[in-house]
Coordinates of C-alpha atoms and ligand atoms in Angstrom, one line a residue:
M1 CA 91.3 148.0 84.9
T2 CA 92.6 145.1 87.0
E3 CA 90.0 142.4 87.5
K4 CA 89.6 141.8 91.3
F5 CA 88.3 138.7 93.2
D6 CA 88.0 137.7 96.8
V7 CA 89.9 134.5 96.1
I8 CA 92.2 133.4 93.2
V9 CA 93.3 129.8 93.2
I10 CA 96.3 128.8 91.1
G11 CA 96.0 125.1 90.2
G12 CA 92.8 123.2 89.4
G13 CA 93.6 119.8 90.9
P14 CA 91.8 118.2 93.8
G15 CA 93.4 120.8 96.1
G16 CA 92.6 123.9 94.0
Y17 CA 89.3 123.1 92.4
V18 CA 87.7 122.0 95.6
A19 CA 89.0 125.1 97.4
A20 CA 87.5 127.2 94.6
I21 CA 84.1 125.6 94.8
R22 CA 84.0 125.8 98.6
A23 CA 85.1 129.5 98.5
A24 CA 82.3 130.3 96.0
Q25 CA 79.8 128.3 98.1
L26 CA 80.7 130.6 101.0
G27 CA 79.8 133.7 98.9
L28 CA 83.4 134.7 97.9
S29 CA 84.0 135.9 94.3
T30 CA 86.4 133.2 93.1
A31 CA 88.7 132.6 90.1
C32 CA 90.7 129.4 89.4
I33 CA 93.7 129.5 87.0
D34 CA 94.8 126.1 85.7
M35 CA 97.1 125.5 82.8
N36 CA 96.4 121.8 82.1
T37 CA 95.2 120.9 78.6
G38 CA 93.4 117.7 77.7
K39 CA 93.9 115.4 74.7
D40 CA 91.3 117.5 72.8
G41 CA 93.3 120.6 73.2
K42 CA 90.9 122.2 75.6
A43 CA 91.2 123.1 79.3
A44 CA 91.0 120.0 81.5
L45 CA 90.5 120.7 85.2
G46 CA 91.2 118.1 87.9
G47 CA 95.0 118.2 87.9
T48 CA 97.1 115.1 88.2
C49 CA 94.4 113.2 90.0
L50 CA 91.7 113.3 87.3
N51 CA 94.0 113.5 84.2
V52 CA 97.0 111.3 84.8
G53 CA 96.7 110.0 88.4
C54 CA 94.1 108.5 90.7
I55 CA 91.2 108.2 88.2
P56 CA 92.9 106.9 85.0
S57 CA 95.0 104.4 87.0
K58 CA 91.8 103.1 88.7
A59 CA 90.1 102.8 85.3
L60 CA 93.0 100.7 83.9
L61 CA 93.2 98.7 87.2
D62 CA 89.6 97.8 86.8
S63 CA 89.8 96.9 83.1
S64 CA 92.9 94.7 83.6
K65 CA 91.4 93.1 86.7
H66 CA 88.3 92.0 84.6
Y67 CA 90.6 90.5 82.0
H68 CA 92.8 88.8 84.5
H69 CA 89.8 87.3 86.5
L70 CA 88.2 86.1 83.3
Q71 CA 91.3 84.1 82.4
H72 CA 92.4 83.0 85.9
E73 CA 89.5 83.1 88.4
Y74 CA 86.2 82.6 86.8
A75 CA 86.7 78.9 86.0
A76 CA 86.3 78.2 89.7
H77 CA 82.8 79.7 89.5
G78 CA 82.1 77.4 86.6
I79 CA 82.5 80.1 84.0
N80 CA 84.7 79.0 81.1
A81 CA 85.8 81.5 78.5
S82 CA 87.9 80.7 75.5
D83 CA 89.5 83.0 72.9
V84 CA 89.6 85.8 75.5
S85 CA 91.4 88.9 74.0
M86 CA 92.1 92.4 75.1
D87 CA 91.7 95.4 72.9
I88 CA 94.1 97.9 74.4
N89 CA 92.9 100.8 72.4
T90 CA 89.3 100.2 73.6
M91 CA 90.6 100.0 77.2
I92 CA 92.5 103.3 76.8
A93 CA 89.6 105.0 75.1
R94 CA 87.3 103.9 78.0
K95 CA 89.8 105.4 80.4
D96 CA 89.9 108.6 78.4
G97 CA 86.1 108.7 78.5
V98 CA 86.0 108.4 82.3
V99 CA 88.7 111.2 82.5
S100 CA 86.9 113.6 80.2
K101 CA 83.5 113.0 81.9
L102 CA 85.1 114.0 85.3
T103 CA 87.2 116.9 84.0
G104 CA 84.1 118.2 82.2
G105 CA 82.1 117.7 85.4
V106 CA 84.5 120.0 87.3
S107 CA 84.0 122.7 84.6
Q108 CA 80.3 122.3 85.0
L109 CA 80.6 122.6 88.8
F110 CA 82.6 125.8 88.3
K111 CA 79.8 127.3 86.1
A112 CA 77.1 126.2 88.6
N113 CA 79.0 127.8 91.5
K114 CA 80.1 130.9 89.5
V115 CA 83.8 130.2 89.8
K116 CA 85.6 132.0 86.9
Q117 CA 87.9 129.6 85.1
F118 CA 91.1 130.9 83.5
H119 CA 92.9 128.4 81.2
G120 CA 96.7 129.2 81.3
R121 CA 99.5 129.8 83.7
G122 CA 99.4 131.8 86.9
R123 CA 102.3 133.5 88.6
L124 CA 102.2 135.0 92.0
L125 CA 103.5 138.6 92.2
S126 CA 103.7 140.8 95.3
N127 CA 100.8 142.5 97.0
R128 CA 98.2 139.7 96.3
Q129 CA 98.5 140.1 92.5
V130 CA 98.6 137.3 90.0
E131 CA 100.0 137.4 86.5
F132 CA 97.9 135.3 84.2
T133 CA 99.3 134.1 80.8
P134 CA 96.4 132.5 78.8
H135 CA 97.0 129.1 77.2
A136 CA 98.8 129.4 73.8
S137 CA 99.4 133.1 74.2
D138 CA 102.2 135.5 75.4
E139 CA 99.9 138.3 76.5
Q140 CA 99.8 138.8 80.2
I141 CA 97.0 140.0 82.4
V142 CA 97.3 141.0 86.0
L143 CA 94.5 139.9 88.4
E144 CA 94.1 140.8 92.1
A145 CA 92.5 139.2 95.1
E146 CA 92.2 139.5 98.9
N147 CA 93.4 136.0 99.2
I148 CA 95.4 133.7 96.9
I149 CA 95.5 129.9 97.3
L150 CA 98.4 128.1 95.6
A151 CA 97.7 124.6 94.6
P152 CA 100.2 123.8 91.8
G153 CA 100.6 120.1 92.7
S154 CA 103.5 117.9 91.9
V155 CA 105.5 116.3 89.0
P156 CA 107.4 113.1 88.8
I157 CA 110.9 113.0 90.3
T158 CA 113.7 112.4 87.8
I159 CA 116.7 110.4 88.7
P160 CA 120.2 111.1 87.3
N161 CA 121.0 109.3 84.1
V162 CA 117.4 108.2 83.4
E163 CA 115.7 110.6 81.0
Y164 CA 112.0 110.3 80.3
D165 CA 111.1 110.2 76.6
N166 CA 107.6 108.8 77.2
K167 CA 108.1 106.4 74.4
Y168 CA 110.5 103.9 76.0
I169 CA 111.2 105.5 79.4
L170 CA 107.8 106.4 80.8
D171 CA 106.4 108.5 83.6
N172 CA 102.9 107.9 85.0
A173 CA 101.3 109.7 82.1
G174 CA 103.2 107.5 79.6
A175 CA 102.3 104.3 81.4
L176 CA 98.6 105.2 81.4
D177 CA 98.6 105.6 77.6
L178 CA 100.5 102.7 76.1
S179 CA 99.0 101.4 72.9
E180 CA 100.3 97.9 73.3
V181 CA 101.3 95.5 76.1
P182 CA 105.1 95.6 76.5
A183 CA 106.5 92.1 76.6
R184 CA 109.0 93.1 79.4
L185 CA 108.2 96.1 81.6
G186 CA 110.7 97.4 84.1
V187 CA 109.5 99.6 86.9
I188 CA 111.9 101.7 89.0
G189 CA 110.4 102.1 92.4
A190 CA 108.1 99.6 94.2
G191 CA 106.0 102.3 95.8
V192 CA 102.3 103.0 95.4
I193 CA 102.4 104.2 91.7
G194 CA 104.9 101.5 90.6
L195 CA 102.8 98.7 92.2
E196 CA 99.5 100.0 90.7
L197 CA 100.7 100.6 87.2
G198 CA 103.0 97.5 87.2
S199 CA 99.9 95.5 88.2
V200 CA 97.9 96.8 85.3
W201 CA 100.4 95.7 82.6
Q202 CA 101.3 92.5 84.4
R203 CA 97.6 91.4 84.4
L204 CA 97.5 92.2 80.7
G205 CA 100.5 90.0 80.0
S206 CA 103.7 91.9 80.5
E207 CA 106.6 90.3 82.4
V208 CA 107.0 93.0 85.1
I209 CA 110.1 93.5 87.2
L210 CA 110.1 96.1 89.9
L211 CA 113.5 97.5 90.9
E212 CA 113.5 99.0 94.4
A213 CA 116.4 100.7 96.1
L214 CA 115.2 100.1 99.7
P215 CA 115.8 96.8 101.5
T216 CA 112.3 96.7 102.9
F217 CA 109.1 96.3 100.8
L218 CA 106.5 99.0 101.5
A219 CA 108.4 100.3 104.4
T220 CA 105.8 102.8 105.4
A221 CA 103.0 100.2 105.8
D222 CA 102.6 98.0 108.8
Q223 CA 105.2 95.2 108.3
D224 CA 102.7 92.4 108.8
I225 CA 100.7 93.8 105.9
S226 CA 103.8 94.4 103.7
K227 CA 105.0 90.8 104.2
Q228 CA 101.6 89.4 103.1
A229 CA 101.5 91.8 100.2
G230 CA 105.0 90.8 99.1
R231 CA 104.0 87.1 99.2
L232 CA 100.7 87.6 97.3
F233 CA 102.2 89.9 94.7
K234 CA 105.0 87.3 94.1
Q235 CA 102.4 84.6 93.6
Q236 CA 100.7 86.8 91.0
G237 CA 103.9 87.0 89.1
L238 CA 105.2 90.4 90.0
D239 CA 109.0 90.2 90.3
I240 CA 109.9 92.7 93.1
R241 CA 113.7 93.1 93.6
L242 CA 114.6 94.9 96.8
D243 CA 118.0 96.4 97.6
T244 CA 118.4 97.2 93.9
L245 CA 119.5 100.7 93.0
V246 CA 119.0 101.8 89.4
K247 CA 122.0 103.9 88.3
S248 CA 121.2 104.7 84.7
A249 CA 119.1 103.7 81.7
S250 CA 119.6 104.1 78.0
V251 CA 117.6 103.4 74.9
S252 CA 118.9 101.7 71.8
D253 CA 117.3 99.5 69.1
G254 CA 113.9 99.8 70.7
E255 CA 115.1 98.5 74.0
V256 CA 115.8 100.1 77.4
T257 CA 119.0 98.9 79.1
V258 CA 119.1 99.6 82.8
T259 CA 122.3 99.5 84.9
L260 CA 121.6 98.5 88.4
E261 CA 123.5 97.8 91.6
D262 CA 122.5 95.0 94.0
K263 CA 124.2 92.7 96.4
N264 CA 126.0 91.0 93.5
G265 CA 127.4 94.2 92.3
E266 CA 126.7 96.1 89.1
S267 CA 124.7 94.5 86.2
E268 CA 122.5 95.3 83.3
I269 CA 119.0 94.3 82.4
S270 CA 116.9 95.1 79.3
F271 CA 113.2 95.9 78.9
D272 CA 110.8 96.9 76.1
R273 CA 109.5 99.7 78.3
L274 CA 110.7 101.3 81.6
L275 CA 108.4 103.1 84.0
V276 CA 110.1 105.4 86.4
A277 CA 108.0 105.7 89.6
V278 CA 110.4 107.0 92.2
G279 CA 108.1 109.5 93.7
R280 CA 106.9 113.1 93.1
K281 CA 108.1 116.6 93.9
P282 CA 106.3 119.9 94.4
Y283 CA 105.8 121.8 91.1
T284 CA 106.7 125.4 91.7
E285 CA 108.5 126.2 88.5
G286 CA 107.5 129.7 87.3
L287 CA 104.9 130.0 90.1
L288 CA 106.6 132.7 92.2
S289 CA 108.0 136.0 91.3
D290 CA 111.2 137.0 93.2
D291 CA 109.3 139.4 95.4
S292 CA 106.2 137.2 96.0
G293 CA 107.3 136.7 99.7
V294 CA 106.5 133.0 99.6
E295 CA 109.3 130.8 100.9
L296 CA 110.1 127.2 100.1
N297 CA 111.6 124.7 102.6
E298 CA 114.6 122.4 102.1
H299 CA 112.4 119.8 100.4
G300 CA 111.2 122.3 97.7
Q301 CA 107.8 122.5 99.4
I302 CA 106.0 125.7 99.9
N303 CA 106.4 126.6 103.6
V304 CA 103.1 126.7 105.4
N305 CA 101.9 126.8 109.0
E306 CA 99.3 124.5 110.5
Q307 CA 96.5 126.6 108.9
S308 CA 98.2 126.4 105.4
Q309 CA 99.3 130.0 105.5
T310 CA 102.5 130.8 103.5
T311 CA 105.1 133.3 104.5
A312 CA 103.3 136.0 102.4
A313 CA 100.2 137.6 103.9
G314 CA 96.9 136.5 102.3
V315 CA 98.6 133.7 100.4
W316 CA 97.8 130.1 101.3
A317 CA 99.0 126.8 99.9
V318 CA 97.5 123.3 99.8
G319 CA 98.0 119.8 98.4
D320 CA 101.1 118.1 97.0
C321 CA 103.1 121.4 97.0
V322 CA 103.1 121.5 100.9
R323 CA 104.1 119.2 103.7
G324 CA 102.1 116.0 104.4
P325 CA 101.1 113.0 102.3
M326 CA 100.7 113.5 98.5
L327 CA 97.2 112.3 98.4
A328 CA 94.1 113.7 96.6
H329 CA 91.8 113.6 99.6
K330 CA 94.4 115.3 101.8
A331 CA 94.7 118.1 99.1
S332 CA 90.9 118.5 98.9
E333 CA 90.3 118.7 102.6
E334 CA 93.1 121.3 102.9
G335 CA 91.4 123.2 100.1
V336 CA 88.1 123.2 102.0
A337 CA 89.7 124.2 105.3
V338 CA 91.5 127.1 103.7
A339 CA 88.3 128.4 102.0
E340 CA 86.5 128.2 105.3
L341 CA 89.3 130.0 107.2
I342 CA 89.3 132.7 104.5
A343 CA 85.5 133.1 105.0
G344 CA 86.1 133.5 108.8
K345 CA 85.1 130.0 109.9
A346 CA 87.0 127.6 112.0
A347 CA 88.6 124.7 110.2
H348 CA 91.2 122.1 111.1
I349 CA 92.7 119.0 109.4
H350 CA 93.6 115.9 111.3
F351 CA 96.6 114.5 109.5
D352 CA 96.6 111.6 111.9
T353 CA 93.5 110.2 110.4
V354 CA 94.2 110.5 106.7
P355 CA 93.7 107.1 105.2
W356 CA 96.2 105.5 102.7
V357 CA 95.1 103.2 100.0
I358 CA 97.0 101.1 97.4
Y359 CA 94.6 99.8 94.8
T360 CA 96.4 96.5 94.0
D361 CA 94.6 93.2 94.1
P362 CA 94.2 92.6 97.0
E363 CA 93.9 96.2 98.0
I364 CA 95.9 97.7 100.9
A365 CA 94.5 100.4 103.2
W366 CA 95.5 101.8 106.5
V367 CA 94.9 104.7 108.9
G368 CA 96.9 105.7 112.0
K369 CA 100.0 104.2 113.4
T370 CA 101.8 101.0 112.4
E371 CA 102.9 98.5 114.9
Q372 CA 106.6 99.5 114.3
Q373 CA 105.7 103.2 115.0
L374 CA 104.0 102.3 118.3
K375 CA 107.1 100.3 119.3
E376 CA 109.4 103.1 118.3
E377 CA 107.3 105.6 120.3
G378 CA 107.0 103.4 123.3
I379 CA 103.2 103.3 123.3
A380 CA 101.7 100.3 125.0
Y381 CA 99.1 98.7 122.7
R382 CA 97.0 95.6 122.2
S383 CA 96.6 94.0 118.8
G384 CA 93.8 92.1 117.1
S385 CA 93.5 90.6 113.7
F386 CA 91.1 88.6 111.5
P387 CA 91.7 86.9 108.2
F388 CA 89.2 87.3 105.3
A389 CA 89.5 83.6 104.8
A390 CA 87.3 83.2 107.9
T391 CA 84.6 85.4 106.6
G392 CA 81.6 83.9 104.8
R393 CA 81.4 86.7 102.3
G394 CA 85.1 86.5 101.3
L395 CA 84.8 82.8 100.7
A396 CA 81.5 83.2 98.8
M397 CA 83.1 85.8 96.6
G398 CA 86.1 83.5 96.0
N399 CA 88.3 86.4 97.1
A400 CA 89.4 85.8 100.7
A401 CA 93.2 86.6 100.8
G402 CA 94.4 89.0 103.5
L403 CA 93.5 90.3 106.9
V404 CA 92.4 93.2 109.1
K405 CA 94.8 94.2 111.9
M406 CA 93.8 96.6 114.6
L407 CA 96.0 98.3 117.2
A408 CA 94.5 99.9 120.3
D409 CA 95.9 101.7 123.3
E410 CA 96.6 99.2 126.1
D411 CA 94.9 101.3 128.8
S412 CA 92.2 103.3 127.1
D413 CA 91.5 100.9 124.2
E414 CA 91.4 103.8 121.8
V415 CA 92.0 102.7 118.3
L416 CA 95.5 103.9 117.2
G417 CA 95.8 102.2 113.8
V418 CA 94.0 99.8 111.5
H419 CA 95.8 98.0 108.6
I420 CA 93.9 96.0 106.0
I421 CA 95.0 93.9 103.1
G422 CA 92.2 92.2 101.3
P423 CA 89.1 92.6 99.1
G424 CA 87.4 96.0 99.5
A425 CA 90.1 97.4 101.8
S426 CA 89.7 100.9 100.3
E427 CA 86.1 101.0 101.4
L428 CA 86.4 99.1 104.7
I429 CA 89.0 101.6 106.0
A430 CA 86.3 104.4 106.1
E431 CA 84.7 102.8 109.2
C432 CA 88.1 102.8 110.9
V433 CA 88.8 106.4 110.0
V434 CA 85.4 107.4 111.5
T435 CA 86.2 105.4 114.7
M436 CA 89.6 107.1 115.1
E437 CA 88.2 110.6 114.3
F438 CA 85.7 110.1 117.2
H439 CA 88.5 108.7 119.4
G440 CA 86.6 105.4 119.5
A441 CA 87.7 102.3 121.2
A442 CA 88.2 98.8 119.8
E443 CA 85.3 97.9 122.1
D444 CA 83.1 100.5 120.4
L445 CA 83.7 98.8 117.0
A446 CA 83.2 95.4 118.7
R447 CA 79.8 96.4 120.0
I448 CA 78.5 97.8 116.7
V449 CA 76.2 95.5 114.7
H450 CA 77.9 94.6 111.3
A451 CA 75.7 93.2 108.5
H452 CA 76.1 89.5 107.7
P453 CA 77.6 88.3 105.4
T454 CA 79.9 91.3 104.7
L455 CA 83.6 91.9 104.5
S456 CA 83.1 94.4 107.3
E457 CA 82.7 91.5 109.6
A458 CA 86.5 91.1 109.4
V459 CA 86.8 94.6 110.9
H460 CA 84.3 93.7 113.6
E461 CA 86.1 90.4 114.5
A462 CA 89.6 92.2 114.5
A463 CA 88.1 94.6 117.0
L464 CA 86.8 91.7 119.1
H465 CA 90.2 90.0 118.8
V466 CA 91.9 93.0 120.4
D467 CA 90.2 91.8 123.6
K468 CA 90.8 88.2 122.6
R469 CA 87.1 87.4 122.2
A470 CA 86.8 86.9 118.5
I471 CA 84.0 84.4 117.7
H472 CA 85.2 83.0 114.3
R473 CA 88.9 82.4 115.1
G474 CA 91.0 81.1 117.9
N475 CA 92.1 83.8 120.4
Ligands
FAD1 P1 97.6 118.4 91.2 O1 96.5 117.4 91.1 O2 98.9 118.0 90.7 O3 97.0 119.7 90.4 C1 97.8 120.8 90.2 C2 97.2 121.5 89.0 O4 97.8 122.8 88.9 C3 97.6 120.9 87.6 O5 96.5 120.9 86.8 C4 98.7 121.8 87.1 O6 98.8 121.8 85.7 C5 98.3 123.1 87.6 N1 99.3 124.1 87.8 C6 100.5 124.0 88.4 N2 101.2 125.1 88.3 C7 100.4 126.0 87.7 C8 100.6 127.4 87.4 N3 101.7 128.1 87.7 N4 99.5 128.0 86.7 C9 98.4 127.3 86.4 N5 98.2 126.0 86.7 C10 99.2 125.4 87.4 N6 96.1 110.1 95.3 C11 95.1 109.5 96.0 O7 94.6 110.1 97.0 N7 94.6 108.3 95.5 C12 95.0 107.7 94.4 O8 94.5 106.6 94.1 C13 96.1 108.3 93.7 N8 96.6 107.7 92.6 C14 97.6 108.3 91.9 C15 98.1 107.6 90.8 C16 99.1 108.2 90.1 C17 99.6 107.5 88.8 C18 99.6 109.5 90.4 C19 100.7 110.2 89.6 C20 99.1 110.1 91.6 C21 98.1 109.5 92.3 N9 97.6 110.1 93.5 C22 96.6 109.5 94.2 C23 98.2 111.4 94.0 C24 97.2 112.6 93.6 O9 97.1 112.6 92.2 C25 97.8 113.9 94.1 O10 98.0 113.8 95.5 C26 96.8 115.0 93.9 O11 96.5 115.1 92.5 C27 97.3 116.3 94.4 O12 96.4 117.4 94.2 P2 96.9 118.9 94.0 O13 95.6 119.7 93.8 O14 97.8 119.3 95.1 O15 97.8 118.9 92.6
AMP2 P1 106.8 106.3 96.3 O1 107.5 107.3 97.1 O2 105.7 105.5 97.0 O3 106.3 106.8 95.0 O4 107.9 105.2 95.9 C1 109.0 105.5 95.1 C2 110.1 104.4 95.4 O5 111.1 104.5 94.5 C3 110.7 104.4 96.8 O6 110.4 103.2 97.5 C4 112.2 104.6 96.5 O7 113.0 103.9 97.4 C5 112.3 104.1 95.1 N1 113.5 104.6 94.4 C6 113.9 105.9 94.3 N2 115.1 106.0 93.5 C7 115.4 104.7 93.1 C8 116.4 104.2 92.3 N3 117.4 104.9 91.7 N4 116.4 102.8 92.1 C9 115.4 102.0 92.6 N5 114.4 102.5 93.4 C10 114.4 103.8 93.6

């Protein structure tokens, strides 16, 4: 007899596993099919984010930051260390420990919430049926549900003439698992992933060169922030080459030779390892039967409406496989919203207030519109900013590079965007998201008491500066 559920989720990443837990919390009988297998050969929930994305990258960013600070920054605090060394295998094992704690934690949450976990591949058939192929088996089982949520995530984009072997030419998973520091690391793409993983290995001693096709650095960020970031990263030794298109890469004699085209024409450059970080694409291979009724758009994304419904009745899709930013928190909030809609509740996601974070040092975070977007859209605005170098806390920490920039509507004073580069930007942005979510004004933030001495005072002062009444800077 066919096993039946209220909800079947295909994909156990932050979109899928969160949707499954929320559906179960709402009293729906729920199953989640995920095919990912961890290093121990067992099911490892959490998708790209927990296994080869957000979490392992942050673990390595933290380890490499400690190592770098010990060598280059602690002397200013009077802390002198000699014979500092880095054991890469210990660092990687620590990262693996963090990953398995979290992936195991998701399995525990499934048990606690009575979500039935299926380890293997799911394929959507017609009439709300799903074909399940268990891990390491050819036997197929058909499951049924009132509602199906597709959350298959994404995979790295490949570029012509550059083939991953994950020995010399790496994707994100390969770059998170190196067993030694490459002397020369090439990175194709100076986007979020390239910058984060490039930073890790640069701090550990690699000479890192980022090859970026676009002429503008971090084109989607506010350009005041991108310019500061470009300067600071250069000072740190990251060699970012813009307007540089990679055309091919080949491996021979333990070296990767890259052919590129820049303003001087075509040339070659060699590396010990090459990371390809040119973006990600929705992963829908083998997911949909011909008669599933689910349509893809011209970008290969699953077509969904505002409520995440696909073109097949009772089939929903969330996360990296649909429109919108490829971010874990966006995927999770979509998952929650879909589970609530299935349970008959009202739910809505505000894409305008999804925060973006780049976990470099200093961190970069933003929410809402950039100054260039406001100009393009002809929206009249006022701008305020405040440097961390003028905060007591930043100076006391010895970490005061960067600034907060706030953009507010000229008439209503509603906050339209906040852009931060500096220490703790990933945490500071939350206050700005809340303000925007409540349609708050710069004056609201300016009138709120901020603890002293904290980095959040830079947000406070930037809000005051919108009205040109900052206290600790000239107006
Ligand atoms: P995924 O996390 O990709 O999960 C999909 C799951 O579905 C996978 O386990 C996959 O194996 C499984 N699956 C796919 N098809 C099937 C099938 N047919 N049957 C069964 N299972 C299937 N985002 C952030 O917000 N913050 C960050 O700091 C951040 N850092 C990142 C760093 C790196 C190096 C990378 C690569 C990504 C990072 N991201 C970050 C992006 C983030 O990982 C993704 O946005 C997020 O994981 C998307 O979640 P998802 O649930 O849509 O898909
Ligand atoms: P992101 O989308 O943030 O992951 O960034 C990926 C970056 O890779 C983008 O800035 C692209 O411009 C860049 N990119 C894509 N293809 C190439 C290429 N062939 N050579 C150099 N850069 C590339």
